[in-house]
mmCIF file of C-alpha atoms in Angstrom:
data_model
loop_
_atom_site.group_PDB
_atom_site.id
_atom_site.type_symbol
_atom_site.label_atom_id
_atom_site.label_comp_id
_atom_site.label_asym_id
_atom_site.label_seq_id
_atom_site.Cartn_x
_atom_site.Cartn_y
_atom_site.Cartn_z
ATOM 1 C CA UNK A 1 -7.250 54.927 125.907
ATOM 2 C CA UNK A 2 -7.682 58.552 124.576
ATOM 3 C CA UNK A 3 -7.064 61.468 126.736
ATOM 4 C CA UNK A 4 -7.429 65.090 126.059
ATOM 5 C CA UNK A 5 -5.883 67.601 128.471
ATOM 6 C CA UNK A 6 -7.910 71.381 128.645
ATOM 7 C CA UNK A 7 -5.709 74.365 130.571
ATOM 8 C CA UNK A 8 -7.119 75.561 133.797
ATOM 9 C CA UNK A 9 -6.767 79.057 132.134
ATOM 10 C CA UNK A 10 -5.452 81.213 129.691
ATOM 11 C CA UNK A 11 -2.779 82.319 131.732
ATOM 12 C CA UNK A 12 -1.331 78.748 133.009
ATOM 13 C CA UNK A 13 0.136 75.319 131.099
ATOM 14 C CA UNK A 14 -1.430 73.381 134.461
ATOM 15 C CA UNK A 15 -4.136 71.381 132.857
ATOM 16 C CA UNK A 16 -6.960 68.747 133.526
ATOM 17 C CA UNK A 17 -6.656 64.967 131.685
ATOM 18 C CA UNK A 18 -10.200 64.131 130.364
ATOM 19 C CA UNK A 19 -11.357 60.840 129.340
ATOM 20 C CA UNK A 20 -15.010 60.452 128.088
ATOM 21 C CA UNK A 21 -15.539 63.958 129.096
ATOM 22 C CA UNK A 22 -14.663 63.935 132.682
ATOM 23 C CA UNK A 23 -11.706 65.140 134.518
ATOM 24 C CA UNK A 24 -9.528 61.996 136.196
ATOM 25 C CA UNK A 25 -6.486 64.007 136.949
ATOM 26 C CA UNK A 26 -4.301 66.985 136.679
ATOM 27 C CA UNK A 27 -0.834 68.007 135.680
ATOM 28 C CA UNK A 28 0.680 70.610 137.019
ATOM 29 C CA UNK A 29 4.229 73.084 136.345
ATOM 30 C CA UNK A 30 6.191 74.744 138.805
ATOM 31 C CA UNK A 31 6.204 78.326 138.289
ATOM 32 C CA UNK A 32 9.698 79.032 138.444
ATOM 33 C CA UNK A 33 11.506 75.527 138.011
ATOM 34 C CA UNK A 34 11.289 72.876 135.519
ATOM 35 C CA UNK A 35 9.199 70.160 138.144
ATOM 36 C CA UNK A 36 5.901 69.601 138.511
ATOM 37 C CA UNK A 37 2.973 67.301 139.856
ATOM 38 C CA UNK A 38 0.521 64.995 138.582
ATOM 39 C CA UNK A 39 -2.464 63.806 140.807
ATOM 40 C CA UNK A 40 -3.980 60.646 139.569
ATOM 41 C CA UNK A 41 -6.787 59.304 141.726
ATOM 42 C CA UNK A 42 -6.361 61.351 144.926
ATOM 43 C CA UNK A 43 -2.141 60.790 144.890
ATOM 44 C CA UNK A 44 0.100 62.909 144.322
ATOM 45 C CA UNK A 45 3.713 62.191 142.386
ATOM 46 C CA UNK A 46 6.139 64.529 141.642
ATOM 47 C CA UNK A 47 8.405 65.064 138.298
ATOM 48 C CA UNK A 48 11.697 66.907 139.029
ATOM 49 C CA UNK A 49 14.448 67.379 137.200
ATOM 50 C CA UNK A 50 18.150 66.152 137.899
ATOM 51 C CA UNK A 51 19.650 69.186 137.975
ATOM 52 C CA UNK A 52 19.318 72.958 136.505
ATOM 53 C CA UNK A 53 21.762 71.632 133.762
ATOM 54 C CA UNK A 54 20.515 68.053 133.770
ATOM 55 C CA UNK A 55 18.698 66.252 131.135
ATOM 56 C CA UNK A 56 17.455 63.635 133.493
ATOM 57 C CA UNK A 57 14.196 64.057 134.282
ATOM 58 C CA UNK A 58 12.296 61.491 137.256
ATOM 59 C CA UNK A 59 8.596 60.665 137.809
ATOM 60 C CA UNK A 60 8.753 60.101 141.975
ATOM 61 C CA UNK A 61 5.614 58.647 144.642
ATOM 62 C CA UNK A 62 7.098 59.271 148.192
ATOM 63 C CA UNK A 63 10.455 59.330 146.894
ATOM 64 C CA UNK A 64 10.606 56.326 145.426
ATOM 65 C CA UNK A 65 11.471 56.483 141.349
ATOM 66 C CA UNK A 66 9.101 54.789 139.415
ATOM 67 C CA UNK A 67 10.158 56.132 135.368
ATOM 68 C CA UNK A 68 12.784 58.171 134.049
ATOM 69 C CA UNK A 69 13.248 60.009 131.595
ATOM 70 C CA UNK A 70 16.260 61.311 129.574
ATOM 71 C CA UNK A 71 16.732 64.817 126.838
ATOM 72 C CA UNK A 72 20.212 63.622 125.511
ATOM 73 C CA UNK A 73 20.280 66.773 123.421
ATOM 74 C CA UNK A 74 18.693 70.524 122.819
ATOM 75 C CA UNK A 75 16.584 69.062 120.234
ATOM 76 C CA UNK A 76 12.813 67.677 121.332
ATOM 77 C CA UNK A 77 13.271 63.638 121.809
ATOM 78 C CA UNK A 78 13.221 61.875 125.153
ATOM 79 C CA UNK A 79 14.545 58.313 126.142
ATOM 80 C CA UNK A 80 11.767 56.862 128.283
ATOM 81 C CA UNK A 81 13.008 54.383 130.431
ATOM 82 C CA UNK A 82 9.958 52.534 131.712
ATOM 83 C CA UNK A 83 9.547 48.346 133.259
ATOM 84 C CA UNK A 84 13.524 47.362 132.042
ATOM 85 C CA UNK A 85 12.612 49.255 128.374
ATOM 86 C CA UNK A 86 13.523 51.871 126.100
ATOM 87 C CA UNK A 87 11.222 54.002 124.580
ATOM 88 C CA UNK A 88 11.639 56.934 122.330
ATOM 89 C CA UNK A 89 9.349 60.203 123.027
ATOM 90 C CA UNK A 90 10.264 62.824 119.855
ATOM 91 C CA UNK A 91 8.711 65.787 117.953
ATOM 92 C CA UNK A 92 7.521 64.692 114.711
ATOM 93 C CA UNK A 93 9.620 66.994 112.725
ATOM 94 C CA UNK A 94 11.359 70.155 113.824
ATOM 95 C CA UNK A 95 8.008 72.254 112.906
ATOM 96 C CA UNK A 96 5.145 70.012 114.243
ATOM 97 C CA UNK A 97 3.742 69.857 118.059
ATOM 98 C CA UNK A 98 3.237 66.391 118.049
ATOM 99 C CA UNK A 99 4.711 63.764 119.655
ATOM 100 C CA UNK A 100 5.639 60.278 118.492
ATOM 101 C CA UNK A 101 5.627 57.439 121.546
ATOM 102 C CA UNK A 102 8.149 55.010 119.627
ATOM 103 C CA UNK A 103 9.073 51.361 120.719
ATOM 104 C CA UNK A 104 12.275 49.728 118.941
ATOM 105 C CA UNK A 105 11.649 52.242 115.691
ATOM 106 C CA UNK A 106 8.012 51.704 115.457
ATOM 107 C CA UNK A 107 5.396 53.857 116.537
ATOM 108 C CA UNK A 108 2.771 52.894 119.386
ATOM 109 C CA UNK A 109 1.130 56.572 120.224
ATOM 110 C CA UNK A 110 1.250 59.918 120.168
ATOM 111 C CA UNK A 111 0.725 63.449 121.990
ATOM 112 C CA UNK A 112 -0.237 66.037 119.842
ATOM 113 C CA UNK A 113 -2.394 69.581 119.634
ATOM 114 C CA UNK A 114 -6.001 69.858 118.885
ATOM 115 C CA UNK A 115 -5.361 72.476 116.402
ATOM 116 C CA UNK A 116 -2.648 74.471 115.578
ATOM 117 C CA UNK A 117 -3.315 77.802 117.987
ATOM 118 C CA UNK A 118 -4.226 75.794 121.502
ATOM 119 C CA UNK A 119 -2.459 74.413 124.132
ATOM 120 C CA UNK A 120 -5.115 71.629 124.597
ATOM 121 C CA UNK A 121 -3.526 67.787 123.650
ATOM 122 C CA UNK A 122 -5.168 64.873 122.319
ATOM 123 C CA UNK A 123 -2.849 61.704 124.120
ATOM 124 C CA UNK A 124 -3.085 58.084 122.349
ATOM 125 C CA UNK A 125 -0.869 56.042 124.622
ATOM 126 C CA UNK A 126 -1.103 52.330 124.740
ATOM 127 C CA UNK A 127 -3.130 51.164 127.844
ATOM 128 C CA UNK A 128 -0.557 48.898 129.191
ATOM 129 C CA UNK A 129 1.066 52.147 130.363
ATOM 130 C CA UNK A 130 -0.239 53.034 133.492
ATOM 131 C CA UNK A 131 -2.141 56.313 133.806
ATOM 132 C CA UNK A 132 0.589 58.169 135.662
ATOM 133 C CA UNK A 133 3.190 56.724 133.272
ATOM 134 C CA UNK A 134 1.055 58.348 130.251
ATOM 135 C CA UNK A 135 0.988 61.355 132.054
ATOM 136 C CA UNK A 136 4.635 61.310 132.711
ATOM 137 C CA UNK A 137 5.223 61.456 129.183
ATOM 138 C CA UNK A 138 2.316 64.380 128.646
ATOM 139 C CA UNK A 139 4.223 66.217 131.584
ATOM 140 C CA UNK A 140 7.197 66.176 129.217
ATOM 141 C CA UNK A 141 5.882 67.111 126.216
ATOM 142 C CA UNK A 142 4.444 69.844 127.194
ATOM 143 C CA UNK A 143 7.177 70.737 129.054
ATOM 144 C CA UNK A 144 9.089 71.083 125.739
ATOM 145 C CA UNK A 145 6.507 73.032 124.560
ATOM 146 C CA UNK A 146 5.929 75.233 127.346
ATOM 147 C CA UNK A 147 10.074 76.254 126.838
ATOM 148 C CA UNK A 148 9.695 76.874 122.946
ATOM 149 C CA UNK A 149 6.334 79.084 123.626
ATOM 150 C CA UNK A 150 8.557 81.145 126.681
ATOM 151 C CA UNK A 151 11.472 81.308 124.131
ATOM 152 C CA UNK A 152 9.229 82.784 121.550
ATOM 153 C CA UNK A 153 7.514 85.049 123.716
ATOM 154 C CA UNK A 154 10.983 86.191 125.021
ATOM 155 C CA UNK A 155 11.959 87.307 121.621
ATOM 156 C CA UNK A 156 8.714 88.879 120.678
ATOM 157 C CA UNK A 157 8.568 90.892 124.024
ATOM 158 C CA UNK A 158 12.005 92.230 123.309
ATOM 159 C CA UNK A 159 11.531 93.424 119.907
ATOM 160 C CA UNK A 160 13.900 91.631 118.018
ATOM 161 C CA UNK A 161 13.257 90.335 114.271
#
């Protein structure tokens, strides 16, 4: 199934998912923590995070955990524990946007920009993922993303070179 997410703004990484050019759900960031929200067909589920200092990160419905997700290092890859497996959700390369879903070393989707100067995603996820399971996995891209773009914007606001 092919997604696209679109920002709500310039000014926000909170976005719609469209499929086949209407919007069937939203993702959403916390301003001031690293959780958010998705809202898939009129429910809500939240993604938090472990800890400030945690790389666990959980995708909850009424408290219950349905995935998890773990950042064993700095660098931009994911361990997506998901139905009793382990799948691998990584940056391409150190310089790319985009996403690799892998499964046992082999690749079965990906998450990546429409161009190189938006934060609108294209999302090929296998459909035996459910929705809010693909969305998980947007959430945390661009999570990652959203943190690189505040870093850079950091060190451009403060002048440095």
């Amino acid at each position: 199934m092919m997604l696209r997410t679109i920002p709500r703004n310039w000014f926000t990484w909170n976005c719609e998912v469209i499929k086949d050019g209407i919007s069937i759900a939203g993702i959403e960031f916390a301003a001031w923590t690293n959780t958010g929200e998705l809202l898939v067909e009129g429910d809500r589920y939240q993604v938090r995070r472990e800890s400030l200092f945690s790389g666990n990160f959980f995708l909850e419905k009424d408290g219950t955990q349905l995935v998890k997700a773990v950042k064993p290092s700095p660098f931009r890859v994911f361990q997506v524990d998901y139905a009793d497996r382990e799948y691998e959700l990584k940056a391409e390369s150190a310089w790319k946007r985009t996403f690799l879903l892998l499964f046992q070393g082999e690749t079965i989707g990906v998450i990546q920009p429409e161009h190189s100067w938006t934060q609108r995603a294209i999302i090929d996820l296998p459909d035996k993922f459910p929705l809010v399971v693909q969305l998980f996995m947007v959430w945390l891209v661009l999570s990652s993303l959203k943190q690189q773009w505040n870093a850079t914007s950091a060190v451009s606001a403060s002048g440095a070179t």
